[in-house]
C-alpha cells in the first residue's frame, strides 16, 4: 500500500466517522427530551457534517479521481465505508445516544489533538479547526453522562445498560492495522496505543463520577474501519442518506 | 378604569410595556396565548423540515437545514422566555400544547413530501411568517418585541435559503422543475391561510390592534404577501396554482382566489393531514424524555446539596 | 382524459394499493407476536406482491411506453403513486396493522368482486385470481379484529385506539373522482357508492362483534389516490423499497 | 439396563422411536436440545433475510424471499411440534431461547449487508444446512425424521434460489460481481463453522451417533460441503477466500483452511456481530406480542364458554 493509498483510506475513516455519527445525531432533530438538547444535538450534528466536508473533500483530492466530498458521501455502498462500528449503532434511547457520543468524543478529541501535529499541513489544519468544536462536544457529553449516570435510579440503570451495550465497540477505535501504521510512519497519525491509555484514564474518571461501571472482558467487535463487515444498521442509514442522489443522478441541488 | 386608560395612553404613545408594569388581565392572557402559540409553532415547525435532514441531497444542504432547524429551536427558546415573563412556565405551556389546549400554526400540519418542499417552506412559509412578524417588532410588549427583532433577522435569512433551493430546482432537470411546481401547488393555499381568515370574521382583532399586539389586518398582510410572492414565482418560471390570479391596476395589487377556509377550519380542529403525527411526535419526545429531565435535575440537586454541605 | 389514460391511472391505483400494503405487511417478517402470525402475514404480503405484479404489469402495457411492473414500482417518486393513504400508514402495533388490513380487505374484496365483471377481460381475469386470495385475507383479518376487540381489556383498548386512528382514512376509499367515473362508464369499475353501503354494513357487523365503535363524524383525509398529497410516510417507505434499483440503475437481479 | 439394550437394539435395527415409546432420559434431553435449537434457528433465521425483504430489487425477488422466510417460519412450526411430542411446550422452548438458555445456529449472528448476501445465504448457508439435514431424514426419532423429510425438500429449493441470485450477480455488472465476491468473502468461513468444531473436540458425538441422532461426523460433512461448493464457486467465477485451498488427488477432496475457531466460540458466547440484535428482536417481538396472544386466548375462552352455555 502506498502512503497515498493509506492516506486516502485514513481520510475516509475520519470523514466517514463524522458523516455517520453526524447523520445519527441529526435523526434526533425535533425529538429531543428538552429544547436545549434539540439545540445542542443539532449543533453537534452540524459540526460533524462540517468536518465531513473537510475530511472527505481532502480524501477526494488525495485520491485524485475527481470525486467530491458529496460523491464520496452519497455514492458509495456499504463495503466502501470506513467508519468504526460504534458510530453506526442506532440511537436507541437518549442515554444510548449520549453515551455513544461520549465514547466517541473522548477518542475523537485525543485523535484530533494528535493530528494537529501531522506532517501533512492539510490534515493538521483541518484537525486544528475540528478539535475546537470537539472540545466542546466532549465537555458536553461527559457532563451529560455524569448527570444521567449519577441522577435518578432510572437514569442510572439506563446509562449502565447503554454502556454495557456499547462497550464492545470501543476496542475497534484503537485496533491499529496497516493503514494506521503507515500513517504513523508518515508522521501523520498519532500512536493508537498511546491514545488508548489516555482514553481509558479519562474514561475511568468520568465513569467513576457517573457511578457507572465498564463491563469486564476485553471483547471487541471489528470490521467497520476496515470495511470488511459493517453492521446491518449502516445499509438502512444509507437508503435514507443517499436516496435523493441515487434517484436523481447528476442533478444539482 | 383609570389604570386602563393610563395603560392605553402609554401604548398609544409608543412606550413599551415591561413585565413588572401593570397590565390588564386581557392583555396578559392574549399575549400568553399569542406568544405561546408562536413558540409552539417554532417547536412543531422543526418536524416538517427535520423530516428531510436525513435525506438532504448534499452535505452543504444538510448543514444549512440543520442550522435552520436549530435556529427554530432557538426561536422557541426566546419566545418561551418572553412568555415566562408573563407568569407562565415553559413546562405549563408545553403541556397545553401536548394535550391540545394550545395551538400552533396550522401550516405545520401539512406534510413535506419532496426536497422541493424544503424550498417551498423556506420561500413561502417563512415568507408569510416574516410578513406577520416584521410589524410585531414594534409590538407594545417589550420582551416580545425584542424577541421578534432577533427572530426576524434569522427568518429573512431562512427565506433566502428557501428561495435559493427553489431556484436551483427551477433551473435544474425536468424532474426537479416538476418537483418545484408540485411543491408550489401544495403550499400556495396553506401559505395564504397563515394570515388567518378575513378580519371581517375575526372577533379579537380590534382589541388586539388597539393594544398593538396585532399590527395589521389579516387581509392587508395576505395581499402584501401575494404581491411580493407572485413576481418571485414568475422569476422562477413556476405557475401559481390560481386561475383567477390577475394584476389589478386600480388597487395596485393582485386579485387572487381565497383559500378553502373549510379546509383551514378542519386543520384547526385537528383534521389536517399531519395533526396526529405532529402531536404524537411531540408527545413521544416529551414522554420518552421524562427520565432524562428527571435524571439531570436529580443530579443538579445532589451537586447543590454537596456544595452546601462543603461550605 | 381518454379512457386509456383513465385505465392507466386506475390500474396504478389498484397496483399501488397492493404494492404499498404488501410492503408494509412484509415489514413484520420475523417480528410477529406469534409464529402463526409470522406465517400468515408473510402469506398476505406475498399475495399482495403477486397481485401488484399483475396490476402494474397491465398498467405498463396499457400505458404503452415500455415500462414494466418493476419500473413502475421502483422508479417513480412519491407524487406518481396512486395508492390510498390508508395503506401507507405505518404498522404501529399489531392491532393497528391488523385493523388497517381489515379496513382495506373489506373494501378490496367488494372492489375485486365488482371487477371480476369488468368489460375488460384482462382486468376481470386478474380480479378473479386476486379475489380468491382476498377472500381469505378478509376472513382472517375480520376474525382477528373480532378476537382482539373482544379479548382482554388491553387488547380492546388498543383496537379501539387503532380504529380511532385509522377511521379518517376510510372515506378516501369511496371518494369517486373522474377516473372512477370514467371506469364506471367504461363498464370496468363498480359503483363506489354501492360499494360504500355494502362496506358499511359489513363493517357494522364485524365491529359490533368486536365490541368496537367507529368514531363519529365523517371527516376523511384525501390526496393518496389522486397523488396530490401523500403522507410523509410514503417517501420513507420508498427510500427502502427503491434503493437498490436507484443505486444500480439498469442492473439485472 | 435391559430396557436400554432393547432400545439400542431397535435403533440398530433401523426402527423409528415414537413419542409414546420408552426412551432413555439422555436421548429425550439430547433430542429436545437438538430439535429445539434447530427450531430456534429457523425462527432467528428469518431475521437476516427479513432484513432485505423491504429492499429486494424486484417484485419477483421480493416474492421469492417472502416465500422463503415464510417457509422458515413453517419449518420452525414443524420442529416445535416434533419437540412437543417429547413433552416440552413451544412456549417453554421460546422462553429458553429468549433468555439465552438455548442456542440457535451461530451463522445467524452474521449480518446481511448487501443483496448478494441473499444469494450467499441461500447458496452457502442453506447448502451447509442441507448437508447437515439430509442424513437426519434417517434419524431414529420418528417425528424428527418426518419433519426433516418435509424440510429438506424445501431447503434444496431455497438453495437453488440462492445460487440463482449469485449467478445473476456474477454475470451482472462489475459492481454486482464485486458484491457477490464480497458476500462470499464474508460467508465462507462462517458457513464452514456451521458443521461445528472437529469431532476430536466433541464430547457428545459418540453417544449421539450411537442413538442415530447424529449421523455423520462434523469433519465428514464439512469436507463434503467444501467439495461440493468449490466447483460451484468456480463456475460462478468467484474466488473462495482461502489461499490454502487445493485439490488433494489422494483423498479425492480439497484441502482447505480451518475457520478461526476462536471466532466461533466468541459467537457462541454471545459475541458475534449480531447476537445482541437478534435476541433483542426476538425478545421485542415476544414482549410486544404478549397482549395479542392474551387477547386472542381470552376471546377463544369466551367463545368456548358461550358455546357451553348454549348447549
Short mmCIF file of C-alpha atoms in Angstrom, two decimals, chain C residues 1-217:
data_model
loop_
_atom_site.label_atom_id
_atom_site.label_comp_id
_atom_site.label_asym_id
_atom_site.label_seq_id
_atom_site.Cartn_x
_atom_site.Cartn_y
_atom_site.Cartn_z
CA UNK C 1 -58.89 12.29 -20.14
CA UNK C 2 -59.08 9.37 -22.56
CA UNK C 3 -60.39 6.03 -21.37
CA UNK C 4 -56.90 4.66 -21.81
CA UNK C 5 -55.41 7.37 -19.60
CA UNK C 6 -58.09 6.74 -17.03
CA UNK C 7 -57.46 3.00 -17.19
CA UNK C 8 -53.76 3.55 -16.66
CA UNK C 9 -54.45 5.73 -13.62
CA UNK C 10 -56.96 3.22 -12.34
CA UNK C 11 -54.56 0.31 -12.69
CA UNK C 12 -51.92 2.28 -10.83
CA UNK C 13 -54.38 2.74 -8.01
CA UNK C 14 -55.02 -0.98 -7.85
CA UNK C 15 -51.37 -1.92 -8.14
CA UNK C 16 -50.04 0.77 -5.81
CA UNK C 17 -52.53 -0.22 -3.14
CA UNK C 18 -51.33 -3.80 -3.16
CA UNK C 19 -47.69 -2.81 -3.54
CA UNK C 20 -47.62 -0.42 -0.62
CA UNK C 21 -49.77 -2.53 1.66
CA UNK C 22 -47.74 -5.61 0.74
CA UNK C 23 -44.58 -3.72 1.62
CA UNK C 24 -45.95 -2.60 4.96
CA UNK C 25 -47.08 -6.10 5.85
CA UNK C 26 -43.73 -7.52 4.84
CA UNK C 27 -42.05 -5.25 7.39
CA UNK C 28 -43.39 -7.63 10.04
CA UNK C 29 -41.35 -10.55 8.80
CA UNK C 30 -39.74 -12.21 11.81
CA UNK C 31 -41.28 -9.79 14.29
CA UNK C 32 -44.88 -11.01 14.66
CA UNK C 33 -46.48 -11.74 18.04
CA UNK C 34 -46.72 -15.47 17.37
CA UNK C 35 -45.30 -17.84 14.79
CA UNK C 36 -48.64 -18.46 13.10
CA UNK C 37 -48.90 -14.71 12.52
CA UNK C 38 -45.43 -14.58 11.02
CA UNK C 39 -46.61 -17.14 8.51
CA UNK C 40 -49.97 -15.51 7.87
CA UNK C 41 -48.53 -12.02 7.44
CA UNK C 42 -45.84 -13.25 5.07
CA UNK C 43 -48.54 -15.05 3.13
CA UNK C 44 -50.69 -11.94 2.87
CA UNK C 45 -47.71 -9.86 1.75
CA UNK C 46 -46.86 -12.49 -0.82
CA UNK C 47 -50.37 -12.46 -2.27
CA UNK C 48 -50.36 -8.68 -2.44
CA UNK C 49 -47.00 -8.52 -4.18
CA UNK C 50 -48.22 -11.12 -6.66
CA UNK C 51 -51.29 -9.01 -7.39
CA UNK C 52 -49.05 -5.99 -7.79
CA UNK C 53 -47.09 -7.76 -10.50
CA UNK C 54 -50.31 -8.34 -12.40
CA UNK C 55 -51.85 -4.89 -11.96
CA UNK C 56 -48.70 -2.90 -12.61
CA UNK C 57 -47.77 -5.23 -15.44
CA UNK C 58 -51.08 -4.46 -17.08
CA UNK C 59 -50.68 -0.75 -16.29
CA UNK C 60 -47.38 -0.71 -18.15
CA UNK C 61 -48.99 -2.49 -21.08
CA UNK C 62 -51.87 -0.02 -21.19
CA UNK C 63 -49.51 2.92 -20.94
CA UNK C 64 -47.58 1.58 -23.89
CA UNK C 65 -44.28 3.24 -23.06
CA UNK C 66 -42.45 0.04 -22.32
CA UNK C 67 -42.44 0.39 -18.57
CA UNK C 68 -42.51 -2.93 -16.68
CA UNK C 69 -44.19 -3.59 -13.36
CA UNK C 70 -40.77 -3.28 -11.72
CA UNK C 71 -40.10 0.02 -13.44
CA UNK C 72 -43.37 1.37 -12.13
CA UNK C 73 -42.74 0.07 -8.63
CA UNK C 74 -39.12 1.05 -8.33
CA UNK C 75 -38.64 4.18 -10.40
CA UNK C 76 -41.49 6.54 -9.60
CA UNK C 77 -41.29 9.25 -6.95
CA UNK C 78 -43.94 9.96 -4.33
CA UNK C 79 -46.19 12.17 -6.45
CA UNK C 80 -46.66 9.45 -9.06
CA UNK C 81 -48.02 6.93 -6.58
CA UNK C 82 -51.77 6.41 -6.58
CA UNK C 83 -52.39 4.28 -3.52
CA UNK C 84 -54.90 5.40 -0.91
CA UNK C 85 -53.45 6.98 2.23
CA UNK C 86 -54.72 4.11 4.38
CA UNK C 87 -52.22 1.58 3.07
CA UNK C 88 -49.16 3.79 3.52
CA UNK C 89 -49.88 4.38 7.20
CA UNK C 90 -47.16 2.89 9.40
CA UNK C 91 -47.64 -0.50 11.01
CA UNK C 92 -47.89 0.79 14.56
CA UNK C 93 -48.59 -2.06 16.93
CA UNK C 94 -50.04 -5.34 15.70
CA UNK C 95 -53.53 -4.01 16.38
CA UNK C 96 -53.06 -1.09 14.05
CA UNK C 97 -51.64 -3.40 11.39
CA UNK C 98 -54.49 -5.87 11.53
CA UNK C 99 -57.12 -3.17 11.69
CA UNK C 100 -55.63 -1.42 8.68
CA UNK C 101 -55.70 -4.79 6.95
CA UNK C 102 -59.34 -5.35 7.81
CA UNK C 103 -60.40 -1.85 6.71
CA UNK C 104 -58.66 -2.43 3.41
CA UNK C 105 -59.61 -6.09 2.89
CA UNK C 106 -63.31 -5.35 3.24
CA UNK C 107 -63.02 -2.71 0.53
CA UNK C 108 -60.67 -4.78 -1.57
CA UNK C 109 -62.95 -7.79 -1.52
CA UNK C 110 -66.00 -5.90 -2.76
CA UNK C 111 -63.97 -3.97 -5.29
CA UNK C 112 -62.39 -7.09 -6.77
CA UNK C 113 -65.73 -8.87 -6.80
CA UNK C 114 -67.05 -5.98 -8.85
CA UNK C 115 -64.01 -6.03 -11.12
CA UNK C 116 -64.49 -9.69 -11.98
CA UNK C 117 -67.38 -8.46 -14.12
CA UNK C 118 -65.28 -5.81 -15.89
CA UNK C 119 -65.85 -5.33 -19.57
CA UNK C 120 -62.06 -5.52 -19.99
CA UNK C 121 -61.12 -9.21 -19.88
CA UNK C 122 -57.60 -8.55 -18.66
CA UNK C 123 -58.94 -6.70 -15.65
CA UNK C 124 -61.64 -9.29 -14.99
CA UNK C 125 -59.21 -12.17 -15.05
CA UNK C 126 -56.73 -10.55 -12.66
CA UNK C 127 -59.59 -9.68 -10.33
CA UNK C 128 -60.88 -13.25 -10.45
CA UNK C 129 -57.49 -14.55 -9.41
CA UNK C 130 -56.98 -11.94 -6.71
CA UNK C 131 -60.41 -12.19 -5.16
CA UNK C 132 -59.77 -15.76 -4.11
CA UNK C 133 -56.75 -14.69 -2.11
CA UNK C 134 -58.50 -11.66 -0.70
CA UNK C 135 -61.46 -13.74 0.47
CA UNK C 136 -59.03 -15.46 2.75
CA UNK C 137 -57.40 -12.19 3.83
CA UNK C 138 -60.77 -10.76 4.77
CA UNK C 139 -61.83 -13.84 6.71
CA UNK C 140 -58.63 -13.79 8.62
CA UNK C 141 -58.46 -10.08 9.38
CA UNK C 142 -62.14 -9.97 10.40
CA UNK C 143 -61.62 -12.86 12.77
CA UNK C 144 -58.53 -11.33 14.29
CA UNK C 145 -60.16 -7.94 14.72
CA UNK C 146 -63.07 -9.65 16.48
CA UNK C 147 -60.76 -11.75 18.63
CA UNK C 148 -58.68 -8.78 19.76
CA UNK C 149 -61.57 -6.32 20.02
CA UNK C 150 -63.48 -8.75 22.20
CA UNK C 151 -60.41 -10.14 24.00
CA UNK C 152 -58.83 -8.63 27.10
CA UNK C 153 -59.30 -5.09 28.29
CA UNK C 154 -55.89 -4.17 26.94
CA UNK C 155 -56.49 -5.70 23.55
CA UNK C 156 -59.85 -3.96 23.34
CA UNK C 157 -58.35 -0.59 24.22
CA UNK C 158 -55.60 -0.98 21.67
CA UNK C 159 -58.02 -2.00 18.93
CA UNK C 160 -60.30 0.92 19.66
CA UNK C 161 -57.33 3.26 19.52
CA UNK C 162 -56.32 1.76 16.18
CA UNK C 163 -59.83 2.23 14.85
CA UNK C 164 -59.94 5.87 16.01
CA UNK C 165 -56.59 6.45 14.42
CA UNK C 166 -57.36 4.86 11.06
CA UNK C 167 -61.02 5.69 10.55
CA UNK C 168 -60.35 9.07 8.87
CA UNK C 169 -58.61 7.16 6.08
CA UNK C 170 -61.68 5.08 5.18
CA UNK C 171 -63.54 7.84 3.35
CA UNK C 172 -60.93 8.10 0.62
CA UNK C 173 -61.65 4.52 -0.46
CA UNK C 174 -65.09 5.58 -1.68
CA UNK C 175 -64.43 9.13 -2.83
CA UNK C 176 -65.13 8.87 -6.55
CA UNK C 177 -63.43 11.21 -8.98
CA UNK C 178 -63.25 11.50 -12.74
CA UNK C 179 -61.05 8.42 -13.06
CA UNK C 180 -63.57 6.32 -11.17
CA UNK C 181 -66.39 7.81 -13.20
CA UNK C 182 -64.63 7.06 -16.48
CA UNK C 183 -64.00 3.48 -15.38
CA UNK C 184 -67.58 3.03 -14.32
CA UNK C 185 -68.80 4.43 -17.64
CA UNK C 186 -66.50 2.06 -19.48
CA UNK C 187 -68.08 -0.85 -17.66
CA UNK C 188 -64.86 -1.65 -15.87
CA UNK C 189 -65.22 -0.44 -12.30
CA UNK C 190 -68.16 -0.96 -9.96
CA UNK C 191 -70.09 1.95 -8.49
CA UNK C 192 -68.20 3.20 -5.45
CA UNK C 193 -71.32 4.42 -3.70
CA UNK C 194 -72.80 0.93 -3.84
CA UNK C 195 -69.56 -0.48 -2.56
CA UNK C 196 -69.66 2.02 0.26
CA UNK C 197 -73.01 0.89 1.54
CA UNK C 198 -72.09 -2.78 1.42
CA UNK C 199 -68.83 -1.90 3.15
CA UNK C 200 -70.50 -0.09 5.99
CA UNK C 201 -72.95 -2.91 6.51
CA UNK C 202 -70.14 -5.41 6.81
CA UNK C 203 -68.16 -3.03 8.95
CA UNK C 204 -71.01 -2.57 11.42
CA UNK C 205 -71.42 -6.29 11.84
CA UNK C 206 -67.75 -7.01 12.46
CA UNK C 207 -67.20 -4.00 14.70
CA UNK C 208 -70.25 -4.90 16.75
CA UNK C 209 -68.97 -8.41 17.28
CA UNK C 210 -65.57 -6.94 18.11
CA UNK C 211 -67.25 -4.56 20.61
CA UNK C 212 -65.62 -1.65 18.80
CA UNK C 213 -67.22 1.66 17.93
CA UNK C 214 -66.46 3.61 14.79
CA UNK C 215 -65.78 7.28 15.56
CA UNK C 216 -68.48 9.86 14.91
CA UNK C 217 -68.10 12.43 12.19
#
